[in-house]
C-alpha positions as a Markdown table, in Angstrom:
| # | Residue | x | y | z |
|---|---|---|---|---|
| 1 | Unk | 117.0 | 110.3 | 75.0 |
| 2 | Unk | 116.3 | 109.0 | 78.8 |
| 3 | Unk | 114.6 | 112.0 | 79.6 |
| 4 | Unk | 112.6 | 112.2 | 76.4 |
| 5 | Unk | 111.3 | 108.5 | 76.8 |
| 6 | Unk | 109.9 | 109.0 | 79.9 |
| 7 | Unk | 108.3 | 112.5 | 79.3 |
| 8 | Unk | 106.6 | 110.7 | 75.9 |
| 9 | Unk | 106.7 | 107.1 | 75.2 |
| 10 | Unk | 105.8 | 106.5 | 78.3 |
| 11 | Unk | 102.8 | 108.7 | 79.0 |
| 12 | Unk | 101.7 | 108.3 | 75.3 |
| 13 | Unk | 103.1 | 105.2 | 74.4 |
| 14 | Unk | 101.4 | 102.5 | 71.9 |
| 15 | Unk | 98.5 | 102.0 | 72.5 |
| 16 | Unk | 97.6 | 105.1 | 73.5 |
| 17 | Unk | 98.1 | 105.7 | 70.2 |
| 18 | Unk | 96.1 | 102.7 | 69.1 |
| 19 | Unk | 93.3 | 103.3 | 71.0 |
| 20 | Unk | 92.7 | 106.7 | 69.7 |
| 21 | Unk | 92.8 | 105.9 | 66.2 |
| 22 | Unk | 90.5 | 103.1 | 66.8 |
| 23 | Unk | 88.3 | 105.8 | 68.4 |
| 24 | Unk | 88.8 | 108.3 | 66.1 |
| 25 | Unk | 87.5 | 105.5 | 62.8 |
| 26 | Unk | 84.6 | 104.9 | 65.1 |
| 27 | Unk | 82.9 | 108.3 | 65.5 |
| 28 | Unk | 83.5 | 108.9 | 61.7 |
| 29 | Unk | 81.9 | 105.7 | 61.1 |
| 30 | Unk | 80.9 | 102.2 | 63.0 |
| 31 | Unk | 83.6 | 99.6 | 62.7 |
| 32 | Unk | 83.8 | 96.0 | 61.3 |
| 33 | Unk | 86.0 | 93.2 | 63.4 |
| 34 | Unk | 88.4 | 93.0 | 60.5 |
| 35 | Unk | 88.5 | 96.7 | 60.0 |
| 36 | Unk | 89.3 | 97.2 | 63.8 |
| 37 | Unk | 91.7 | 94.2 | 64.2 |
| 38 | Unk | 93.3 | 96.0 | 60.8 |
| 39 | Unk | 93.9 | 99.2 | 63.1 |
| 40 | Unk | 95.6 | 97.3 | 65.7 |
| 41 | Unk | 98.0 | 95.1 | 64.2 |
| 42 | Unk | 99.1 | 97.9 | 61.9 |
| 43 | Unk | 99.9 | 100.1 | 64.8 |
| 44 | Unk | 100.5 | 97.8 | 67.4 |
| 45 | Unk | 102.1 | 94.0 | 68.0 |
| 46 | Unk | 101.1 | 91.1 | 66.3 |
| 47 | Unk | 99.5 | 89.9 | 69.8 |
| 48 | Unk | 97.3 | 93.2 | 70.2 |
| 49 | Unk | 95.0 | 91.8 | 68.7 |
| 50 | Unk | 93.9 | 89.4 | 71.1 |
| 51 | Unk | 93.7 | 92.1 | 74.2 |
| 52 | Unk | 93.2 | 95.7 | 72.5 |
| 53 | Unk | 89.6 | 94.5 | 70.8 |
| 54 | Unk | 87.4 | 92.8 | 73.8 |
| 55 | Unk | 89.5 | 96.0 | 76.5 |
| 56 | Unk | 88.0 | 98.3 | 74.2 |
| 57 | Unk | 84.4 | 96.4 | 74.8 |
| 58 | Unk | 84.4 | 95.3 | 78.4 |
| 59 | Unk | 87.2 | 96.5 | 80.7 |
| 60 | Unk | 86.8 | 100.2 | 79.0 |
| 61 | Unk | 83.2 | 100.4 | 77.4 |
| 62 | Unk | 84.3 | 102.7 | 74.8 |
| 63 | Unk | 83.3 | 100.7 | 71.8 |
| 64 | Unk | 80.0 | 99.0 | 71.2 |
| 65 | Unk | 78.9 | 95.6 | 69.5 |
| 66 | Unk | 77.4 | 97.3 | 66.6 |
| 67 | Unk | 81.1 | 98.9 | 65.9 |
| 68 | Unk | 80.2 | 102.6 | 67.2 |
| 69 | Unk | 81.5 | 104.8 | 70.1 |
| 70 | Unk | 79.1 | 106.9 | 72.7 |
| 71 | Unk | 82.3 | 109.7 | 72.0 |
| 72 | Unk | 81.1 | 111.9 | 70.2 |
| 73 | Unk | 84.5 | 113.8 | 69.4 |
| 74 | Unk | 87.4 | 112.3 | 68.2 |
| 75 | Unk | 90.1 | 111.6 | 70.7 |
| 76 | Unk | 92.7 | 114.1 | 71.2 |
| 77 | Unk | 96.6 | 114.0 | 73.3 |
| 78 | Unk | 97.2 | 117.5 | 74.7 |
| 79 | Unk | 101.0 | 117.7 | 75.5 |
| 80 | Unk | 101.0 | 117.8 | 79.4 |
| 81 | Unk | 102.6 | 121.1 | 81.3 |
| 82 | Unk | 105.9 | 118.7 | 81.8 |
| 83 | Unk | 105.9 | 117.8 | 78.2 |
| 84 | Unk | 105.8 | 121.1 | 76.8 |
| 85 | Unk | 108.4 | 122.6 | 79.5 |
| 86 | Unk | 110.9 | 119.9 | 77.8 |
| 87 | Unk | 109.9 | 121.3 | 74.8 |
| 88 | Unk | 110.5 | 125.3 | 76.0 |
| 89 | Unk | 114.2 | 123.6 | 76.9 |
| 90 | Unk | 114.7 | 122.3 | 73.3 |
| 91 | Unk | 113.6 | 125.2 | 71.7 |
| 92 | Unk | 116.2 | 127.5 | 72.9 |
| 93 | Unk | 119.0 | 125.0 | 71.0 |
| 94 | Unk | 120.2 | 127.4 | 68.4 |
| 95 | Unk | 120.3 | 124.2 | 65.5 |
| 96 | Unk | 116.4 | 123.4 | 65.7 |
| 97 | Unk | 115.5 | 126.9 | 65.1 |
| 98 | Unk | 117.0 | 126.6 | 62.3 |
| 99 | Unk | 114.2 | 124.6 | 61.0 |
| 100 | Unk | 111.6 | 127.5 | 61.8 |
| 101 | Unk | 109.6 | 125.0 | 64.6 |
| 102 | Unk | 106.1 | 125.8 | 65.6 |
| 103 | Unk | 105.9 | 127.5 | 68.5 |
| 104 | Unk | 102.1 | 127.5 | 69.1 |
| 105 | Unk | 101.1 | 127.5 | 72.8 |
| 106 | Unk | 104.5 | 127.1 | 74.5 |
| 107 | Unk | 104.7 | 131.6 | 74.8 |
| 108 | Unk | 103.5 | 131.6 | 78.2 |
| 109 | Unk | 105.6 | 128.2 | 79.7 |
| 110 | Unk | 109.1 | 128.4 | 81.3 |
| 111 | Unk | 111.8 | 125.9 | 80.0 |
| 112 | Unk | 112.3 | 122.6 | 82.4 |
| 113 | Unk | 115.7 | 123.3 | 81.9 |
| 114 | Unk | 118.2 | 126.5 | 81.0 |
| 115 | Unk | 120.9 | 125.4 | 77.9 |
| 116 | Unk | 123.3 | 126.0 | 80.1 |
| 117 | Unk | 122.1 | 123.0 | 82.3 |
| 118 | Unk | 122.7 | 120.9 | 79.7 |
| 119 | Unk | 126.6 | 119.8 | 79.0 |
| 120 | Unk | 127.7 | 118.0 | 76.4 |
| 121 | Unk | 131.0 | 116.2 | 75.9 |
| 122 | Unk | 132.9 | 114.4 | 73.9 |
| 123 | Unk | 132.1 | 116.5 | 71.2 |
| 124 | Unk | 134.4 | 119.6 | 69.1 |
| 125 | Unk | 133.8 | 122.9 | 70.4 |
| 126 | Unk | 134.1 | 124.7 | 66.9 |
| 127 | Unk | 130.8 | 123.9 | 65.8 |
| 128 | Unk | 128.7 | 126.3 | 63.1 |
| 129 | Unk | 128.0 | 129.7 | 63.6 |
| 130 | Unk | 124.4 | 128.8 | 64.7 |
| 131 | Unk | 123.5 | 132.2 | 65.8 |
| 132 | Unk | 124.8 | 134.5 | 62.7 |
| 133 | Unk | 122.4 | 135.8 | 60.7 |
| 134 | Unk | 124.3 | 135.0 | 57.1 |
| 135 | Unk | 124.6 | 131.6 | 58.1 |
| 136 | Unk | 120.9 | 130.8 | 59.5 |
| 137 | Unk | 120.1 | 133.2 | 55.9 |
| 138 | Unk | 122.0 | 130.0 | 53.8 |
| 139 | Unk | 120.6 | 127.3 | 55.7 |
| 140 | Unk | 117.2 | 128.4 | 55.4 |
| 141 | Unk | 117.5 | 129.2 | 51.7 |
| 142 | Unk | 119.0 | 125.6 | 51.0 |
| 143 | Unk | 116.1 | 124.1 | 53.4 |
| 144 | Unk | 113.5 | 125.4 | 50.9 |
| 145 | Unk | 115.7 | 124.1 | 47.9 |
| 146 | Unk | 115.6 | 120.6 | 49.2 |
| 147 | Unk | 111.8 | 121.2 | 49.8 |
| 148 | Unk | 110.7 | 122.6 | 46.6 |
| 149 | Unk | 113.7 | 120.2 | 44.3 |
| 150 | Unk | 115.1 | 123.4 | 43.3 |
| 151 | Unk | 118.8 | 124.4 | 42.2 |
| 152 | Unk | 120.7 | 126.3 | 43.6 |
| 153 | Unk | 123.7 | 128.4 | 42.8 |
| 154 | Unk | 126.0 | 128.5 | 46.0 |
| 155 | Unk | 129.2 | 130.8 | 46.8 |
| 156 | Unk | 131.7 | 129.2 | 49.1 |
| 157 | Unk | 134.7 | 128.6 | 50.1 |
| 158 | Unk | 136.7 | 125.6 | 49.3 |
| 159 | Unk | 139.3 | 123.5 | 51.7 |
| 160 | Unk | 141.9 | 125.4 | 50.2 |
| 161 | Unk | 140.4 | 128.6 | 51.1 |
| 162 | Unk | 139.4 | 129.4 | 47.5 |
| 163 | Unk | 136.1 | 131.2 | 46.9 |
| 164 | Unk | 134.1 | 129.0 | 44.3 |
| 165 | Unk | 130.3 | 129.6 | 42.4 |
| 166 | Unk | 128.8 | 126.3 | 41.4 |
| 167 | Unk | 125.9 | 125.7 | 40.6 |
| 168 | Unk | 123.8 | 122.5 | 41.9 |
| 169 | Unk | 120.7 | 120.5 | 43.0 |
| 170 | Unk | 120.8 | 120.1 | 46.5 |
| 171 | Unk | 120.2 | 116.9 | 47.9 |
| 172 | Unk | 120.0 | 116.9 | 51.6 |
| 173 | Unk | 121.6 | 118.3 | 54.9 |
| 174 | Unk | 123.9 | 116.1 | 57.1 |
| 175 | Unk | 124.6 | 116.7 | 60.6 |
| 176 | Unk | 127.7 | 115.2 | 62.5 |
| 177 | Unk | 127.5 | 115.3 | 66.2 |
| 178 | Unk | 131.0 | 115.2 | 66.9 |
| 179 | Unk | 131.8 | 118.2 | 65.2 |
| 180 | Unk | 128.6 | 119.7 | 65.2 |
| 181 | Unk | 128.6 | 121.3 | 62.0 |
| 182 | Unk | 125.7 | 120.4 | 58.7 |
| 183 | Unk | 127.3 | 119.5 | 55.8 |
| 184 | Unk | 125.1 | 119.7 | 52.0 |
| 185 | Unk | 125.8 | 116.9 | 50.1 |
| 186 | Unk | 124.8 | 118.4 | 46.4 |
| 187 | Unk | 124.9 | 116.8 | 42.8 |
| 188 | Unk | 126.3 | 119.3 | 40.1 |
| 189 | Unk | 126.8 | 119.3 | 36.3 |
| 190 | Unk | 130.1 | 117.5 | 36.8 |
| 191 | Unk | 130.3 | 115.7 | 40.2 |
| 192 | Unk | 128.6 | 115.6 | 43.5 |
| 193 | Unk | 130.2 | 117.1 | 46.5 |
| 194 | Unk | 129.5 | 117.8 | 50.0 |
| 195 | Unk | 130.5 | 121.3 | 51.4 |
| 196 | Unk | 130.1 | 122.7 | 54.9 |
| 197 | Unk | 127.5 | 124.8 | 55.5 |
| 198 | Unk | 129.6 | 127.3 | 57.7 |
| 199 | Unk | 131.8 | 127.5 | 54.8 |
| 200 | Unk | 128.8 | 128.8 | 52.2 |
| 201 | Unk | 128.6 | 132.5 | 51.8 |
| 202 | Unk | 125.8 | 132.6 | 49.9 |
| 203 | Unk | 123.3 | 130.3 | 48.8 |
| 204 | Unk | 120.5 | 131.8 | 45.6 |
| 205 | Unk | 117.5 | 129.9 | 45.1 |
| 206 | Unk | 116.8 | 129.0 | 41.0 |
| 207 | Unk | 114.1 | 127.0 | 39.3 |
| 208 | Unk | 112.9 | 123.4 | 39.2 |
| 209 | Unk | 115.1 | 121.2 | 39.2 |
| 210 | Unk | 116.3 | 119.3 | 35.8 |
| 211 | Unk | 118.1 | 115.6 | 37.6 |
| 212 | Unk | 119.3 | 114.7 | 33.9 |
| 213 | Unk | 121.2 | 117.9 | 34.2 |
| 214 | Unk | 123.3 | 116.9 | 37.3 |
| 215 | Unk | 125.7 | 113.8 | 38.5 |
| 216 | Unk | 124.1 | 111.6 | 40.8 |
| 217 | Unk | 126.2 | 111.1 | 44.0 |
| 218 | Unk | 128.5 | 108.0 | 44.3 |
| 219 | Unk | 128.4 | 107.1 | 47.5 |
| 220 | Unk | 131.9 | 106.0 | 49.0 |
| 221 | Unk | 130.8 | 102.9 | 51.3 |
| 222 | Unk | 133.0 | 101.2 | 53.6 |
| 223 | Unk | 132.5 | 97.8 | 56.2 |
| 224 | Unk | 133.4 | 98.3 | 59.9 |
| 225 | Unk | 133.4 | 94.6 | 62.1 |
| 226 | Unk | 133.6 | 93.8 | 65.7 |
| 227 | Unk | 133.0 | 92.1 | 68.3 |
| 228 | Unk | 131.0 | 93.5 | 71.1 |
| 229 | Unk | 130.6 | 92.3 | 74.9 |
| 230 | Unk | 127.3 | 92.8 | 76.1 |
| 231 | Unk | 128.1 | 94.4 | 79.8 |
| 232 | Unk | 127.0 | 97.0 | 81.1 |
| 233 | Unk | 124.3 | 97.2 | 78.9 |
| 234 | Unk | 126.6 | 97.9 | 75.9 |
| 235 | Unk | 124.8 | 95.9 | 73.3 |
| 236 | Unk | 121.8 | 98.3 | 73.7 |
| 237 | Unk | 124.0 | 101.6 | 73.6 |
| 238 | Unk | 125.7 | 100.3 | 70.6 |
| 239 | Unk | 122.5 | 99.7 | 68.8 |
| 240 | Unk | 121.3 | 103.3 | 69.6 |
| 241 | Unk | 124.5 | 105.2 | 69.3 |
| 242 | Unk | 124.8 | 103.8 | 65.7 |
| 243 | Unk | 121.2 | 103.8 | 64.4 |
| 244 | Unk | 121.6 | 106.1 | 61.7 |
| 245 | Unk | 124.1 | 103.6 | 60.3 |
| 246 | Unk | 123.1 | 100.5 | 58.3 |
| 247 | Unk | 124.0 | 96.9 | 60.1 |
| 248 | Unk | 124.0 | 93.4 | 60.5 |
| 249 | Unk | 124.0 | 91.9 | 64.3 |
| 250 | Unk | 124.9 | 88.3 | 64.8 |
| 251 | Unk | 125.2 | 86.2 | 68.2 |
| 252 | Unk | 128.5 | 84.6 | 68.1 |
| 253 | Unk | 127.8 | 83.1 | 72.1 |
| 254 | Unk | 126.9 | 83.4 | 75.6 |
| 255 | Unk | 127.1 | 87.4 | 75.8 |
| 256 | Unk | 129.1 | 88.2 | 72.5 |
| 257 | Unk | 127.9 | 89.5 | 69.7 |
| 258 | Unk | 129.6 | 90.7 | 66.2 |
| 259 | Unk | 128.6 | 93.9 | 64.6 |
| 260 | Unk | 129.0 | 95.2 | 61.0 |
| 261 | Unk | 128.2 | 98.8 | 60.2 |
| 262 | Unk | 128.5 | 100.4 | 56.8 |
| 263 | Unk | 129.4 | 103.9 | 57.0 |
| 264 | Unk | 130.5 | 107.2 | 54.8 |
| 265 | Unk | 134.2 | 107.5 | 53.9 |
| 266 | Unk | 134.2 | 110.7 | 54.9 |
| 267 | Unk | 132.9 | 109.6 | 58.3 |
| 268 | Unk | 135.5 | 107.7 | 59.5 |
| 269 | Unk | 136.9 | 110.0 | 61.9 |
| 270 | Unk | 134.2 | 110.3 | 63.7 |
| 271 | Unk | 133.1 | 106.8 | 64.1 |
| 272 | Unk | 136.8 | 106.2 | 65.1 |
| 273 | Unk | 136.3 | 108.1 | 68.1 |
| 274 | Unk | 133.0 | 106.4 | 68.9 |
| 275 | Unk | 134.1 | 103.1 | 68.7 |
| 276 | Unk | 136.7 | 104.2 | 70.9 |
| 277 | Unk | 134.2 | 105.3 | 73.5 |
| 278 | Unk | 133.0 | 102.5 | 74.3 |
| 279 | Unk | 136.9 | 100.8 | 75.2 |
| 280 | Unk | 137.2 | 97.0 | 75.8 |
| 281 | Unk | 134.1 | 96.3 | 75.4 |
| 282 | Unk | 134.6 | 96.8 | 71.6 |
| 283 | Unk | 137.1 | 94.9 | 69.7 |
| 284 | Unk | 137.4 | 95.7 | 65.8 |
| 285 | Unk | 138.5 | 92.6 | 63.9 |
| 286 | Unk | 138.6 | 94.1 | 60.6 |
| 287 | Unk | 139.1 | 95.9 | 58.1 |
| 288 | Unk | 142.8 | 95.8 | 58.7 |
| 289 | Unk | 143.2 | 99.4 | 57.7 |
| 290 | Unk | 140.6 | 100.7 | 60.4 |
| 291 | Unk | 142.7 | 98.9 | 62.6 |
| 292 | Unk | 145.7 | 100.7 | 62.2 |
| 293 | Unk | 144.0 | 103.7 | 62.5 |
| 294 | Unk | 142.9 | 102.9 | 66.3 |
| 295 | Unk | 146.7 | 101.9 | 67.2 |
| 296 | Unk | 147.7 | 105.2 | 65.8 |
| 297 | Unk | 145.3 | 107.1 | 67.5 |
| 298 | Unk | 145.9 | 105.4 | 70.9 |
| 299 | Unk | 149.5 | 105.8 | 70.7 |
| 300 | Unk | 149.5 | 109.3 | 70.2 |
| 301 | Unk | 147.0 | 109.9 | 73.3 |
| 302 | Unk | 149.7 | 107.6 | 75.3 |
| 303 | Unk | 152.5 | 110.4 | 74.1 |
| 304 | Unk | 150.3 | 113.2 | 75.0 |
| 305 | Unk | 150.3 | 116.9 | 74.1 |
| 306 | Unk | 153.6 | 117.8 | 72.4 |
């Protein structure tokens, strides 16, 4: 994430963006004060508005009184050599060519880094079959589903190791970094489900979907609380490490802050683990049952192997 900020927020950050599509209105057409002030505060901050306009006019003559440009193209960013070398080094993850990425101009340009300069950790190391054909075959069939709101009939294997046919609307593909393995969460004519992917033999496209036909998903919802202690920067990497989730964030004093996340059932593993990550600088106060969890967990690390 550090390394990505720098390599793109920072070289194209904000207004960079703003600027260009400020430019870009103004060759198409001349611009009105309240058309470009419109541009700015939609894509920038509220106070934008009272630097962005007269830079544009004065300290970078790029925009003239009458609203027009003297470009006569529209702006472009080209992805600098470093920018698409970080690129070349994301490419070669097996997961995101899953998703078939573009690959346009990057042929010629050597990765910034090999995969194996990369090391993760705290993560399982039985993750999907990225690399099998038959499993990049599924994924890519149940990719199209979700794109095109097809159904889908799927062969798989359930958690008892029986082979099952079902047939289902798919509704989208989860990831979970800790075990890194995609899970489909699916509706079907009785229930929804979610299966792992690596577990799906076969996945065979139908037609248009018919929602009246399937169960829509209950979603099994549960409340996480604690207290945090902002050191170290923690409050930040809490924030970030739990984006995906939703949450409410309240100062309680000084440098202490209580957090609430609401999170998948099914999900509680891993966030268990993360929470732990982050030791005493996390303290869950409730629910009583997630509690227990954590003292069971710890005590079994403090008896170790056997």
């Amino acid at each position: 994430m550090g390394v990505a900020a720098v390599l793109f927020s920072e070289l194209y950050g904000s207004y960079f963006h703003v600027v260009a599509a400020v430019l870009a209105e103004a060759v198409r057409r001349p611009l009105t004060g309240s058309r470009l002030e419109e541009i700015v505060r939609e894509k920038a901050f509220v106070e934008s508005v009272l630097t962005i306009p007269a830079a544009l006019r004065s300290d970078w003559p790029l925009l003239k009184a009458d609203g027009t440009t003297p470009l006569r193209h529209e702006p472009t960013m080209p992805l600098t050599l470093l920018q698409k070398r970080w690129l070349k080094t994301l490419l070669q993850d097996p997961r995101i060519q899953l998703f078939t990425p573009c690959t346009e101009g990057l042929a010629d340009i050597e990765p910034l880094f090999q995969l194996a300069d990369l090391v993760r950790f705290d993560q399982y190391l039985d993750g999907d079959p990225y690399g099998e054909a038959a499993y990049v075959a599924v994924f890519r069939q149940m990719l199209t589903a979700l794109k095109e709101n097809r159904s889908a009939r799927l062969r798989y294997t359930g958690r008892k190791g029986r082979l099952h046919n079902s047939v289902c609307l798919p509704l989208r593909l989860e990831y979970s970094e800790k075990d890194d393995k995609f899970r489909l969460l699916a509706s079907g004519r009785r229930n929804s489900y979610s299966i792992n992917v690596a577990r799906i033999q076969s996945c065979t496209l139908l037609g248009p979907a018919a929602p009246e036909l399937y169960r829509a998903p209950v979603r099994h919802l549960e409340s996480l609380t604690f207290r945090l202690w902002d050191e170290r920067n923690a409050l930040e990497r809490v924030l970030l490490h739990f984006s995906h989730l939703e949450k409410e964030t309240v100062r309680l004093e000084g440098q202490v802050y209580q957090v609430t996340l609401r999170y998948e059932r099914e999900d509680e593993t891993e966030l268990l683990i993360r929470i732990l990550s982050f030791g005493p600088m996390i303290q869950v106060v409730a629910p009583e049952r997630f509690i227990a969890l954590i003292r069971e967990r710890l005590e079994r690390q403090a008896l170790g192997p056997g």
